[in-house]
């Protein structure tokens, strides 16, 4: 049986903190469980591709976002949406180490693979 893959698209940031935190938490738990994870940052979550931005995120009784990002990067991939980055003047030189910038074509390729589950938050 092929290894399961989870692709998570986060559309929320500080504008919807619980939804945002859920996406990062699910991604981190999946990585810790041995699942192949690809986390996509879109919309307001795009800002978390920048150094220091995750530390500004606050949600009571939730794991700190920088810790979740570190856990995800330990065994998964984080991608920033190309259009979302462009709209926010974010370039590849600006993002955290290990974060790639890619577009819808790459997202579609990822979610159409065998054994892939896609979630959108």
Coordinates of N, CA and C in Angstrom, one line a residue:
X1 N 0.8 -1.2 0.0 CA 0.0 0.0 0.0 C 0.9 1.2 0.0
X2 N 0.6 2.2 -0.9 CA 1.4 3.4 -0.9 C 1.2 4.2 0.3
X3 N 2.3 5.0 0.6 CA 2.2 5.8 1.8 C 1.1 6.9 1.6
X4 N 0.4 7.2 2.7 CA -0.6 8.2 2.6 C 0.0 9.6 2.6
X5 N -0.6 10.5 1.9 CA -0.1 11.9 1.9 C -1.3 12.8 2.2
X6 N -1.0 13.8 3.0 CA -2.0 14.8 3.4 C -1.6 16.2 2.8
X7 N -2.4 16.8 2.0 CA -2.2 18.1 1.5 C -3.2 19.1 2.2
X8 N -2.7 20.0 2.9 CA -3.5 21.0 3.7 C -3.3 22.4 3.1
X9 N -4.4 23.0 2.7 CA -4.4 24.4 2.3 C -4.9 25.3 3.4
X10 N -4.2 26.2 3.9 CA -4.6 27.1 4.9 C -5.0 28.5 4.3
X11 N -6.2 28.9 4.4 CA -6.6 30.1 3.8 C -6.8 31.2 4.9
X12 N -6.7 30.8 6.1 CA -6.9 31.8 7.2 C -5.6 32.1 8.0
X13 N -5.6 33.3 8.5 CA -4.5 33.7 9.4 C -5.0 34.3 10.6
X14 N -4.5 35.5 11.0 CA -5.0 36.1 12.2 C -6.4 36.6 12.1
X15 N -7.0 36.6 10.9 CA -8.4 37.0 10.7 C -9.3 35.9 11.2
X16 N -8.9 34.7 11.2 CA -9.7 33.5 11.7 C -8.7 32.6 12.5
X17 N -8.3 33.0 13.7 CA -7.2 32.3 14.4 C -7.5 30.9 14.7
X18 N -8.7 30.5 15.0 CA -9.0 29.1 15.4 C -8.9 28.2 14.1
X19 N -9.4 28.6 13.0 CA -9.3 27.9 11.8 C -7.8 27.7 11.4
X20 N -7.1 28.8 11.5 CA -5.7 28.8 11.2 C -4.9 27.8 12.1
X21 N -5.1 27.9 13.3 CA -4.4 27.1 14.3 C -4.7 25.6 14.1
X22 N -6.0 25.3 13.7 CA -6.4 23.9 13.5 C -5.6 23.3 12.3
X23 N -5.4 24.1 11.3 CA -4.7 23.6 10.1 C -3.3 23.3 10.4
X24 N -2.6 24.2 11.1 CA -1.2 23.9 11.5 C -1.1 22.8 12.5
X25 N -2.1 22.7 13.4 CA -2.0 21.6 14.4 C -2.2 20.2 13.7
X26 N -3.2 20.1 12.8 CA -3.4 18.9 12.1 C -2.2 18.5 11.3
X27 N -1.6 19.5 10.6 CA -0.4 19.2 9.9 C 0.8 18.7 10.7
X28 N 1.0 19.3 11.9 CA 2.0 18.9 12.8 C 1.8 17.5 13.4
X29 N 0.5 17.2 13.7 CA 0.2 15.9 14.3 C 0.4 14.8 13.2
X30 N 0.0 15.2 12.0 CA 0.2 14.2 10.9 C 1.6 13.9 10.6
X31 N 2.5 14.9 10.6 CA 3.9 14.7 10.4 C 4.4 13.8 11.6
X32 N 4.0 14.1 12.8 CA 4.5 13.3 14.0 C 4.0 11.9 13.9
X33 N 2.9 11.7 13.1 CA 2.3 10.3 13.0 C 2.9 9.6 11.8
X34 N 3.9 10.2 11.1 CA 4.5 9.6 10.0 C 3.8 9.8 8.6
X35 N 2.9 10.6 8.6 CA 2.2 10.9 7.3 C 3.0 11.9 6.5
X36 N 3.1 11.8 5.2 CA 3.7 12.7 4.4 C 2.8 14.0 4.3
X37 N 3.3 15.1 4.6 CA 2.4 16.3 4.7 C 3.0 17.4 3.8
X38 N 2.1 18.1 3.1 CA 2.4 19.3 2.3 C 1.4 20.3 2.7
X39 N 1.9 21.4 3.4 CA 1.1 22.5 3.9 C 1.2 23.7 2.9
X40 N 0.1 24.2 2.5 CA 0.0 25.3 1.6 C -0.5 26.6 2.3
X41 N 0.3 27.6 2.2 CA -0.1 28.9 2.8 C -0.7 29.8 1.8
X42 N -2.0 30.2 2.0 CA -2.7 31.0 1.0 C -3.4 32.1 1.8
X43 N -3.9 33.1 1.1 CA -4.6 34.2 1.7 C -3.9 34.8 2.9
X44 N -4.5 35.0 4.0 CA -3.9 35.6 5.2 C -2.9 34.8 5.9
X45 N -2.9 33.5 5.6 CA -1.8 32.6 6.2 C -0.5 32.8 5.5
X46 N -0.5 33.5 4.4 CA 0.7 33.7 3.6 C 1.8 34.4 4.5
X47 N 1.3 35.3 5.3 CA 2.3 36.1 6.2 C 3.1 35.2 7.0
X48 N 2.7 34.0 7.4 CA 3.4 33.1 8.2 C 4.6 32.4 7.5
X49 N 4.8 32.7 6.2 CA 6.0 32.3 5.5 C 7.2 33.2 5.8
X50 N 6.9 34.4 6.4 CA 7.9 35.3 6.8 C 8.5 35.1 8.2
X51 N 9.8 35.3 8.3 CA 10.4 35.1 9.6 C 9.8 36.0 10.7
X52 N 9.5 35.5 11.8 CA 9.0 36.3 12.9 C 7.5 36.5 12.9
X53 N 6.8 36.3 11.8 CA 5.4 36.6 11.8 C 4.6 35.6 12.6
X54 N 5.0 34.3 12.6 CA 4.3 33.3 13.4 C 4.3 33.6 14.9
X55 N 5.4 34.2 15.3 CA 5.5 34.5 16.8 C 4.5 35.6 17.2
X56 N 4.0 36.4 16.3 CA 3.0 37.4 16.6 C 1.6 36.8 16.7
X57 N 1.4 35.6 16.3 CA 0.1 34.9 16.3 C -0.2 34.5 17.7
X58 N -1.3 34.8 18.2 CA -1.8 34.4 19.6 C -3.1 33.8 19.5
X59 N -3.2 32.6 20.2 CA -4.5 32.0 20.4 C -4.5 31.2 21.7
X60 N -5.3 31.6 22.7 CA -5.3 30.9 24.0 C -5.5 29.4 23.8
X61 N -4.8 28.7 24.6 CA -4.9 27.2 24.7 C -4.5 26.5 23.4
X62 N -3.7 27.1 22.6 CA -3.2 26.5 21.3 C -1.7 26.5 21.3
X63 N -1.2 25.5 20.7 CA 0.3 25.4 20.6 C 0.8 26.6 19.8
X64 N 2.0 27.1 20.2 CA 2.6 28.3 19.6 C 2.8 28.0 18.1
X65 N 2.4 28.9 17.2 CA 2.6 28.7 15.8 C 4.1 28.4 15.4
X66 N 5.0 29.1 15.9 CA 6.4 28.8 15.5 C 6.8 27.3 15.8
X67 N 6.3 26.8 16.9 CA 6.6 25.4 17.3 C 5.9 24.5 16.3
X68 N 4.7 24.8 15.9 CA 4.0 23.9 14.9 C 4.7 24.0 13.5
X69 N 5.1 25.2 13.1 CA 5.9 25.3 11.8 C 7.2 24.5 11.9
X70 N 7.9 24.6 13.0 CA 9.1 23.8 13.1 C 8.8 22.3 13.0
X71 N 7.8 21.8 13.7 CA 7.4 20.4 13.6 C 7.0 20.0 12.2
X72 N 6.3 20.8 11.5 CA 5.9 20.5 10.1 C 7.1 20.5 9.2
X73 N 8.0 21.4 9.4 CA 9.2 21.4 8.5 C 10.1 20.3 8.8
X74 N 10.1 19.7 10.0 CA 10.9 18.6 10.3 C 10.7 17.4 9.5
X75 N 9.4 17.2 9.0 CA 9.1 16.1 8.2 C 8.2 16.3 7.0
X76 N 7.8 17.6 6.8 CA 6.9 17.9 5.8 C 7.4 19.1 4.9
X77 N 6.5 19.6 4.1 CA 6.9 20.6 3.1 C 5.9 21.8 3.3
X78 N 6.4 23.0 3.4 CA 5.5 24.2 3.4 C 5.7 25.0 2.1
X79 N 4.6 25.3 1.5 CA 4.6 26.0 0.2 C 3.7 27.3 0.4
X80 N 4.2 28.4 -0.2 CA 3.5 29.6 -0.2 C 3.0 29.8 -1.6
X81 N 1.7 30.1 -1.7 CA 1.0 30.3 -3.0 C 1.7 31.5 -3.8
X82 N 2.0 31.2 -5.1 CA 2.6 32.2 -5.9 C 1.8 33.5 -6.0
X83 N 0.6 33.4 -6.3 CA -0.2 34.7 -6.4 C -0.4 35.4 -5.1
X84 N -0.5 34.6 -4.0 CA -0.7 35.2 -2.7 C 0.6 36.0 -2.3
X85 N 1.7 35.4 -2.6 CA 3.0 36.0 -2.3 C 3.2 37.3 -3.1
X86 N 2.8 37.2 -4.4 CA 3.0 38.4 -5.3 C 2.1 39.5 -4.8
X87 N 0.9 39.2 -4.4 CA -0.1 40.3 -3.9 C 0.5 40.9 -2.7
X88 N 1.3 40.2 -1.9 CA 1.9 40.8 -0.7 C 3.3 41.2 -0.8
X89 N 3.8 41.3 -2.0 CA 5.2 41.6 -2.3 C 6.2 40.8 -1.5
X90 N 5.9 39.5 -1.4 CA 6.8 38.5 -0.7 C 7.6 37.8 -1.8
X91 N 8.9 37.7 -1.7 CA 9.7 37.0 -2.7 C 10.4 35.8 -2.0
X92 N 11.0 35.0 -2.8 CA 11.7 33.8 -2.3 C 12.8 34.2 -1.3
X93 N 13.4 35.4 -1.5 CA 14.4 35.9 -0.5 C 13.9 36.2 0.8
X94 N 12.6 36.5 0.9 CA 11.9 36.9 2.1 C 11.5 35.8 3.1
X95 N 11.2 34.6 2.5 CA 10.6 33.5 3.3 C 11.5 32.8 4.2
X96 N 10.9 32.0 5.1 CA 11.7 31.2 6.0 C 12.4 30.1 5.2
X97 N 13.6 29.7 5.7 CA 14.3 28.6 5.1 C 13.4 27.4 4.9
X98 N 13.5 26.8 3.7 CA 12.7 25.6 3.5 C 11.3 25.8 2.9
X99 N 10.8 27.1 2.9 CA 9.5 27.4 2.3 C 9.7 27.6 0.8
X100 N 8.9 26.9 0.0 CA 9.0 27.1 -1.4 C 7.8 28.0 -1.8
X101 N 7.9 28.6 -3.0 CA 6.8 29.4 -3.6 C 6.4 28.6 -4.8
X102 N 5.1 28.2 -4.9 CA 4.6 27.5 -6.1 C 3.1 27.8 -6.3
X103 N 2.7 27.5 -7.5 CA 1.3 27.9 -7.9 C 0.3 26.8 -8.0
X104 N -0.8 27.1 -8.5 CA -2.0 26.2 -8.6 C -1.6 24.9 -9.3
X105 N -0.8 25.0 -10.4 CA -0.5 23.8 -11.1 C 0.2 22.7 -10.2
X106 N 1.1 23.2 -9.4 CA 1.8 22.3 -8.4 C 0.8 21.7 -7.4
X107 N -0.1 22.6 -6.9 CA -1.1 22.2 -5.9 C -2.0 21.1 -6.5
X108 N -2.5 21.3 -7.8 CA -3.3 20.3 -8.4 C -2.6 19.0 -8.6
X109 N -1.3 19.0 -9.0 CA -0.5 17.8 -9.2 C -0.5 17.1 -7.8
X110 N -0.2 17.8 -6.7 CA -0.1 17.1 -5.4 C -1.4 16.5 -5.0
X111 N -2.5 17.2 -5.2 CA -3.8 16.6 -4.7 C -4.4 15.5 -5.5
X112 N -3.9 15.4 -6.8 CA -4.4 14.4 -7.7 C -3.7 13.0 -7.6
X113 N -2.7 13.0 -6.8 CA -1.9 11.7 -6.6 C -2.7 10.6 -5.9
X114 N -2.3 9.4 -6.1 CA -2.9 8.3 -5.4 C -2.6 8.4 -3.9
X115 N -3.6 8.0 -3.1 CA -3.4 8.0 -1.7 C -3.3 9.4 -1.0
X116 N -3.8 10.4 -1.7 CA -3.7 11.8 -1.2 C -5.1 12.2 -0.6
X117 N -5.0 12.8 0.5 CA -6.2 13.4 1.1 C -5.9 14.9 1.2
X118 N -6.8 15.7 0.7 CA -6.7 17.2 0.7 C -7.7 17.8 1.7
X119 N -7.2 18.7 2.5 CA -8.1 19.5 3.4 C -7.9 21.0 3.2
X120 N -8.9 21.7 3.3 CA -8.8 23.2 3.2 C -9.4 23.8 4.5
X121 N -8.6 24.7 5.1 CA -9.0 25.4 6.3 C -9.1 26.9 6.0

